[in-house]
The first five atom37 places (N, CA, C, CB, O) and aatype in JSON, in Angstrom:
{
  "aatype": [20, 20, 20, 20, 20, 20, 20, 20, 20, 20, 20, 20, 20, 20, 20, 20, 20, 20, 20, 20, 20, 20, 20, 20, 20, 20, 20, 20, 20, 20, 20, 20, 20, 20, 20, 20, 20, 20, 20, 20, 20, 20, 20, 20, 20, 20, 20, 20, 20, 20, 20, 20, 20, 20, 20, 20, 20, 20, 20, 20, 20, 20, 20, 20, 20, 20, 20, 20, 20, 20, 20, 20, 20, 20, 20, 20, 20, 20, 20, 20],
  "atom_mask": [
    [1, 1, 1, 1, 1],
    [1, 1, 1, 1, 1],
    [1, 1, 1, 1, 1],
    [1, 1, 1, 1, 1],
    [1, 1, 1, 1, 1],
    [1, 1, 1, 1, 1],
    [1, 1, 1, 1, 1],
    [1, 1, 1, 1, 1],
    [1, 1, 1, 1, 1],
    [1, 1, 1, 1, 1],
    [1, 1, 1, 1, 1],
    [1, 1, 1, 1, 1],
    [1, 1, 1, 1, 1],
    [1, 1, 1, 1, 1],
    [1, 1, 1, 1, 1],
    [1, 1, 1, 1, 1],
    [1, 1, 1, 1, 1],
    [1, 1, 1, 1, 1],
    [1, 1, 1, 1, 1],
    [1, 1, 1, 1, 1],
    [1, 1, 1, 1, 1],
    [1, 1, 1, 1, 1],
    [1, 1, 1, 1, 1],
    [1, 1, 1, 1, 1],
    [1, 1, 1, 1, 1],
    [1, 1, 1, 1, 1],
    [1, 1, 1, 1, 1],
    [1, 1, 1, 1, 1],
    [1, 1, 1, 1, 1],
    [1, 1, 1, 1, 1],
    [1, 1, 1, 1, 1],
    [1, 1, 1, 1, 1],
    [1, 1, 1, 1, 1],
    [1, 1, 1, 1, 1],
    [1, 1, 1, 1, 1],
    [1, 1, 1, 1, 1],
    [1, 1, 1, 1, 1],
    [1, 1, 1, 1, 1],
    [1, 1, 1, 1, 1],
    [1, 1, 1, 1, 1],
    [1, 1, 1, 1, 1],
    [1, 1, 1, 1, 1],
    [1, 1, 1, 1, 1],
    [1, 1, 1, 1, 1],
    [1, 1, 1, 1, 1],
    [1, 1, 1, 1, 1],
    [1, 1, 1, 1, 1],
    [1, 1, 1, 1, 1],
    [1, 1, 1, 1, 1],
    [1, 1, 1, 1, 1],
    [1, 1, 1, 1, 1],
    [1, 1, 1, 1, 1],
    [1, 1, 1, 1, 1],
    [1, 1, 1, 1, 1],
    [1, 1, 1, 1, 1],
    [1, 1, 1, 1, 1],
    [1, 1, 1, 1, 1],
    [1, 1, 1, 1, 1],
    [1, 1, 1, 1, 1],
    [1, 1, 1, 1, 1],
    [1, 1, 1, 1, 1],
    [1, 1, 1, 1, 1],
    [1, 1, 1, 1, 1],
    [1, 1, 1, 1, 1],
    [1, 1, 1, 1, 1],
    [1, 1, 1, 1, 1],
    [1, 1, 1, 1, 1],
    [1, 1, 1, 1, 1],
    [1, 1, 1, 1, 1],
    [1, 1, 1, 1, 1],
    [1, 1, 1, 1, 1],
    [1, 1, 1, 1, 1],
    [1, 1, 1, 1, 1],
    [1, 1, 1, 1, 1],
    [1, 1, 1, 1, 1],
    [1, 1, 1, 1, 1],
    [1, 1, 1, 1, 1],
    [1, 1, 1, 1, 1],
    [1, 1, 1, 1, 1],
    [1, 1, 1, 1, 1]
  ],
  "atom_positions": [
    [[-100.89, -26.63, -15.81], [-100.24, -27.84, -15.36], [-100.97, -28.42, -14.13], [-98.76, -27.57, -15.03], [-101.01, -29.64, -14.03]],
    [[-101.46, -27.75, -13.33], [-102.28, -27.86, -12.01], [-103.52, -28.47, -12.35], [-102.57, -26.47, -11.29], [-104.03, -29.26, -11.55]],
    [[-104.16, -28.18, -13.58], [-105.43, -28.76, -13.27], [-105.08, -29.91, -14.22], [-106.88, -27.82, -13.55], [-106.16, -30.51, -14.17]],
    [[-104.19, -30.77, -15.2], [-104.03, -31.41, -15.26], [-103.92, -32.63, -14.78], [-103.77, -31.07, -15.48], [-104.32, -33.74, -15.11]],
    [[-103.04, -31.97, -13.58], [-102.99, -32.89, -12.45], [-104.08, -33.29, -11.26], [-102.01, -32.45, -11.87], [-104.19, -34.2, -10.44]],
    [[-104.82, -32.1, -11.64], [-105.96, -32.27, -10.7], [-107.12, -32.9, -11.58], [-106.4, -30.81, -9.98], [-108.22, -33.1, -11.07]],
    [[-106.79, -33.26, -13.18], [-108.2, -33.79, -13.32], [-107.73, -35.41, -13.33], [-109.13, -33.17, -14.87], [-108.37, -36.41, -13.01]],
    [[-106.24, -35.26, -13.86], [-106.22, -36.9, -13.35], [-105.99, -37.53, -12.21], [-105.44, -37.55, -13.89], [-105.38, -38.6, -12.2]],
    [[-106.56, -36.8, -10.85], [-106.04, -37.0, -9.57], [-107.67, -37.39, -9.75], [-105.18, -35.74, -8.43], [-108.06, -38.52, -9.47]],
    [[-108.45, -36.51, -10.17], [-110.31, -36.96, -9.98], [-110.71, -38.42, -10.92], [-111.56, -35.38, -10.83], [-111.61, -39.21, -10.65]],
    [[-109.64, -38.47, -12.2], [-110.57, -39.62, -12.62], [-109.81, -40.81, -12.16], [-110.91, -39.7, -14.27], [-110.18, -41.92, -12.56]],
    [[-108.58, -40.68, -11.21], [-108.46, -42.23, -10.57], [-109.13, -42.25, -9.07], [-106.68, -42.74, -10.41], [-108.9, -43.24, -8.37]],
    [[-110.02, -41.13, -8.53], [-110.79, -41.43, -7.31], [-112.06, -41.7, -7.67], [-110.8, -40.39, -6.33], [-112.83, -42.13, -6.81]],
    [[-112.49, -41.53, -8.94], [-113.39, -42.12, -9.56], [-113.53, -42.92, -10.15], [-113.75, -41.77, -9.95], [-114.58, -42.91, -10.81]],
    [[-112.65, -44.02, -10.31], [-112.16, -45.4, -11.01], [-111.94, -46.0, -9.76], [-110.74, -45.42, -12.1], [-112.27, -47.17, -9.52]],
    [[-111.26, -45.05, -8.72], [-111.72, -46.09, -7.32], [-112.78, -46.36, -6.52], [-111.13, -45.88, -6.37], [-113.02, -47.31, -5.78]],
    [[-113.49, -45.22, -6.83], [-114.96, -45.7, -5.98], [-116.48, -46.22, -7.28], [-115.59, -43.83, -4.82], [-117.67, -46.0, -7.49]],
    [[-115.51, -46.86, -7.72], [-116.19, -47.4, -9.41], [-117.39, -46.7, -9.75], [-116.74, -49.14, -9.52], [-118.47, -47.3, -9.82]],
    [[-117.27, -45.4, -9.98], [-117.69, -44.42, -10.86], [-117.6, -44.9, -12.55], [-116.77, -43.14, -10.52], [-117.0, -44.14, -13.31]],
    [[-118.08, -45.91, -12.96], [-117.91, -46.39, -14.11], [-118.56, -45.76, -15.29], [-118.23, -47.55, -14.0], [-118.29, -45.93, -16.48]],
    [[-119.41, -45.04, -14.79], [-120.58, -44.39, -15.94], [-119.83, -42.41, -16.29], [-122.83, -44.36, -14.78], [-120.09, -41.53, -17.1]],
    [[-119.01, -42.55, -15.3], [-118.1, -40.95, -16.19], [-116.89, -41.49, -16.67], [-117.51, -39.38, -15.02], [-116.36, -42.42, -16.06]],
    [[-116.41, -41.04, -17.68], [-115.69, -41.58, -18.74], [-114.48, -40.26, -18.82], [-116.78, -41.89, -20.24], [-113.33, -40.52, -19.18]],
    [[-114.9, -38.84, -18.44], [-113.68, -37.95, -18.7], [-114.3, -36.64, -17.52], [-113.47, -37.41, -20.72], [-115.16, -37.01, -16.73]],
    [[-113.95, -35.56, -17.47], [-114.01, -34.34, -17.15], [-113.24, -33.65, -17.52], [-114.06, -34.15, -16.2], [-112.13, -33.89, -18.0]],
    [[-113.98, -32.32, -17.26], [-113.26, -30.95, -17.32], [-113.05, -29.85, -16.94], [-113.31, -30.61, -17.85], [-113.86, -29.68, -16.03]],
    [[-112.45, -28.94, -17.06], [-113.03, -28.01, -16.04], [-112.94, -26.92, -17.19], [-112.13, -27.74, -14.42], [-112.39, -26.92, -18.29]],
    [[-113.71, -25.98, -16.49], [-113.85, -24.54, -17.23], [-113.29, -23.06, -16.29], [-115.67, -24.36, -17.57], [-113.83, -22.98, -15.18]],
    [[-112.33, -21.99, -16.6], [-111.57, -21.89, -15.72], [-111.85, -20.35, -16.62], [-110.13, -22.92, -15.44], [-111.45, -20.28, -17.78]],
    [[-112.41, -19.42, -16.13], [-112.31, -17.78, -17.05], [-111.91, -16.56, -15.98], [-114.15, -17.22, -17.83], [-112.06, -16.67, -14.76]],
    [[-111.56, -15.83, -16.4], [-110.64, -14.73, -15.74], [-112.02, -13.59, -15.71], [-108.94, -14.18, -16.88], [-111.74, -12.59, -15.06]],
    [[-113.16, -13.59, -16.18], [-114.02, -12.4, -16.51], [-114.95, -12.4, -15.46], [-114.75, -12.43, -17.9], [-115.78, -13.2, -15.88]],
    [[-115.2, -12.16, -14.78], [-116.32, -10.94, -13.92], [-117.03, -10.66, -14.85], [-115.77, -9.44, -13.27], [-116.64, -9.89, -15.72]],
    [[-118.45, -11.31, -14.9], [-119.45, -10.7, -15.17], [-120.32, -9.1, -14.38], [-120.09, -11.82, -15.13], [-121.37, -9.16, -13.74]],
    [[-119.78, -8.22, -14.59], [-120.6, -6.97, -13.57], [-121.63, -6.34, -15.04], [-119.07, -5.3, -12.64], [-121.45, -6.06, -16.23]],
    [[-123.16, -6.37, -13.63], [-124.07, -5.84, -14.6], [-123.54, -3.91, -14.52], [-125.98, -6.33, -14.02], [-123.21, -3.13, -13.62]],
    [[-123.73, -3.84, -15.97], [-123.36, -2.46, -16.02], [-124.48, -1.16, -14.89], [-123.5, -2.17, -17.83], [-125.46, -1.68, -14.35]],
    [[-124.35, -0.3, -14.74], [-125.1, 0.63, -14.0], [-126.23, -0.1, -13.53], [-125.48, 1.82, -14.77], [-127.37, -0.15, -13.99]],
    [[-125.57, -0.81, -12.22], [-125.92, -1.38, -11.16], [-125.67, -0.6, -10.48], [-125.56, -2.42, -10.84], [-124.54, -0.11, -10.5]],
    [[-126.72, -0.15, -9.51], [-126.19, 0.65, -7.94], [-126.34, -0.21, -7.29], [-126.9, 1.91, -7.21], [-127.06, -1.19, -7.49]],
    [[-125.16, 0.21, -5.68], [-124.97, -0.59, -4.96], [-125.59, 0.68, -3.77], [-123.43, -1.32, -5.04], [-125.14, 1.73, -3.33]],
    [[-126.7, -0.01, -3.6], [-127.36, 0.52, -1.9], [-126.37, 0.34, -0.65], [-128.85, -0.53, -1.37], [-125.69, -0.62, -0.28]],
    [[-126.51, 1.22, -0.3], [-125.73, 1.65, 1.37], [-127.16, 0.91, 2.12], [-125.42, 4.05, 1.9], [-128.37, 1.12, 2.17]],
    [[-126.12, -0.12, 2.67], [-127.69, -1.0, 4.13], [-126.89, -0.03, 4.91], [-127.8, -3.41, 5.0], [-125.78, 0.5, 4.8]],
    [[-128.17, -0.01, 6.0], [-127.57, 0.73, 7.13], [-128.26, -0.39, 7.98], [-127.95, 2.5, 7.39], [-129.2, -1.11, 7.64]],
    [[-127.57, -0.37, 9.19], [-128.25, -1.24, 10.48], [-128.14, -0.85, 11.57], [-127.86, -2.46, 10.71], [-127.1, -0.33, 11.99]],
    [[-129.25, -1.04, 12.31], [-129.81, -0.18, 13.29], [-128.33, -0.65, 14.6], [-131.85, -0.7, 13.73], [-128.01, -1.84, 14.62]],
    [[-127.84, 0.0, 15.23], [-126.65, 0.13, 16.14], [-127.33, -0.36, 17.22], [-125.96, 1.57, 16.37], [-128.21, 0.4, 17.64]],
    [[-127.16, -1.84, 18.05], [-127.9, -2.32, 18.9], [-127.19, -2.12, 20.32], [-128.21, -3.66, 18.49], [-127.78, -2.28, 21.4]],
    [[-125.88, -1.77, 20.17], [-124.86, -1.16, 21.51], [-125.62, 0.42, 21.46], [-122.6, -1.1, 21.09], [-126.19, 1.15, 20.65]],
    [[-125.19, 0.37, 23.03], [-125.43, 1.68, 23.53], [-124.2, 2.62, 23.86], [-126.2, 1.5, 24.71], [-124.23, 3.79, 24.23]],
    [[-122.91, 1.62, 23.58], [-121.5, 2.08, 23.67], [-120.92, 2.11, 25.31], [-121.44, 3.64, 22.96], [-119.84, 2.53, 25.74]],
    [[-121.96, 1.55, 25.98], [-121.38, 1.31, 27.63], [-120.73, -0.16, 27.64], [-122.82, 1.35, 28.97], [-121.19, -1.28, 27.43]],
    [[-119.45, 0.34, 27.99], [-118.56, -1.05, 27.85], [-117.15, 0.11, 28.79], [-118.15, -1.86, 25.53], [-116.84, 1.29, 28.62]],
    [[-116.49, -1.26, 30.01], [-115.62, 0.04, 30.56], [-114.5, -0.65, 29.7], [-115.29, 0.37, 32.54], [-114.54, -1.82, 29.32]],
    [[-113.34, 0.4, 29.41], [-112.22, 0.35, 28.98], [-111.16, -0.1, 29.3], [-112.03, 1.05, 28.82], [-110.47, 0.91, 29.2]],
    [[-110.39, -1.01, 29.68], [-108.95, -1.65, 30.54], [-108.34, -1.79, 30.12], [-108.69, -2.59, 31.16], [-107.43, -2.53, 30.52]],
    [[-108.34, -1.07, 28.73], [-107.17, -1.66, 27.96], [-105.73, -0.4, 28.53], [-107.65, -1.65, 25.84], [-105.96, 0.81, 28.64]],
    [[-104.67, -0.86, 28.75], [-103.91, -0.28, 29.25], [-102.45, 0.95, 28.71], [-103.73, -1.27, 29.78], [-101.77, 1.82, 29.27]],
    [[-102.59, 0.14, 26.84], [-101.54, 0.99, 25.9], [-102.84, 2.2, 25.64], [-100.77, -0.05, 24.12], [-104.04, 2.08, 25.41]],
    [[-102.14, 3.13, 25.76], [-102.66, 4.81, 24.77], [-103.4, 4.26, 23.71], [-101.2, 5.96, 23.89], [-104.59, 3.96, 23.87]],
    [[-102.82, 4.11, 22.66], [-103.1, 3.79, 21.41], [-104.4, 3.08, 21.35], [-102.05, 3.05, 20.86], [-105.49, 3.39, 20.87]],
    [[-103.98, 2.08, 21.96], [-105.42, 1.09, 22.07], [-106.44, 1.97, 22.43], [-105.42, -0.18, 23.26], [-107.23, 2.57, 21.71]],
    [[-106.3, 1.97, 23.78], [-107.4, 2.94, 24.2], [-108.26, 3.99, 23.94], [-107.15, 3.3, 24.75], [-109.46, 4.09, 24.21]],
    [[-107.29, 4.98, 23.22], [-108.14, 6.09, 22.43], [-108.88, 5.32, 21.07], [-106.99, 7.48, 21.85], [-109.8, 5.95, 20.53]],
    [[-108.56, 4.19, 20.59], [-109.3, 3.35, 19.64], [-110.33, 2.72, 20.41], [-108.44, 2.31, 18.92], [-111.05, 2.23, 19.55]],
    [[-110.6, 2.57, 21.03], [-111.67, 1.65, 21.91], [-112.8, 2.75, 21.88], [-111.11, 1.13, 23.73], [-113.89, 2.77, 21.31]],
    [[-111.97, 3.95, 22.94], [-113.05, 5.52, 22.87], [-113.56, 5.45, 21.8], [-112.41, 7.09, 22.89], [-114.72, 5.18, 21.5]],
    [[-112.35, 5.79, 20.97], [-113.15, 6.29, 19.27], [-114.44, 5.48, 18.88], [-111.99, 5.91, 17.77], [-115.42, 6.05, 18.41]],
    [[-114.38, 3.85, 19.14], [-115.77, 3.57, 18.87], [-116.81, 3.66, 19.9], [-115.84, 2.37, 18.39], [-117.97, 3.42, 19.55]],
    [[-116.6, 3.91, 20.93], [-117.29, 4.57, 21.76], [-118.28, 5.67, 20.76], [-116.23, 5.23, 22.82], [-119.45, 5.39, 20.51]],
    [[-117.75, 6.63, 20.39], [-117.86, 7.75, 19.88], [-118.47, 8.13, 19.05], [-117.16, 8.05, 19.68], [-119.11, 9.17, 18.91]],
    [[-118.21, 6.81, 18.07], [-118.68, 6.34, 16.71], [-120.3, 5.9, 16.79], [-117.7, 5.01, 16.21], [-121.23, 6.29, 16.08]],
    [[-120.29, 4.68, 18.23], [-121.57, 4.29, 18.89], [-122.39, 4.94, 18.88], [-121.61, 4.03, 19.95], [-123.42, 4.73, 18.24]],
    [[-122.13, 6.16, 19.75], [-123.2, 6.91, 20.46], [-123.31, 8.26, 19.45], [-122.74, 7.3, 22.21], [-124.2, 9.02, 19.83]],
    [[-122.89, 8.54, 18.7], [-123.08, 9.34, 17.68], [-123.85, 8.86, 16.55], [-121.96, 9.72, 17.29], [-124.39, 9.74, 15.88]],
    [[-124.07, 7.28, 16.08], [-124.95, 7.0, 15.48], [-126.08, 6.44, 16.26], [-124.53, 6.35, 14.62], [-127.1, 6.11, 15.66]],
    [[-126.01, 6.34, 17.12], [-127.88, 6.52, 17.8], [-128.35, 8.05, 17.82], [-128.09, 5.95, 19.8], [-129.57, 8.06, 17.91]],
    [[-128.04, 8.79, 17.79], [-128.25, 10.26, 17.44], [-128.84, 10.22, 15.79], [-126.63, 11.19, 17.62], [-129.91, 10.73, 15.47]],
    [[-128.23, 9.74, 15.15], [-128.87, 10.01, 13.81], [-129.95, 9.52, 13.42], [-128.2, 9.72, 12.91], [-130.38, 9.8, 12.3]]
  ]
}
């Protein structure tokens, strides 16, 4: 019902800006995902350009030990 309305919403903005030479449209609308079969998907890795020095102020617990944690996360992948 939607694109009904949406194709005759396109051919009167195209009868207004005298688009005279298209006469109809349509649309084509499919539910399928093309996936190529046994495709691998590569892991990118990227080089970690923080050094993880950043001071912390955040003032709830919660937060904070999340802030550390990427702290943690940081400086443990410049090690690898």
């Amino acid at each position: 019902m939607e694109f009904k309305y949406n194709k005759e919403e396109i051919k009167n903005l195209l009868e207004k800006y005298q688009f005279d030479d298209i006469s109809d449209i349509d649309f084509f609308v499919t539910n399928n995902i093309n996936v190529e079969k046994n495709k691998k998907i590569e892991d990118t890795k990227y080089e970690e350009r923080s050094l993880g020095i950043f001071e912390n102020k955040v003032k709830d617990e919660k937060l904070f030990l999340k802030f550390e944690n990427i702290r943690k996360i940081i400086k443990e992948s410049k090690n690898t």
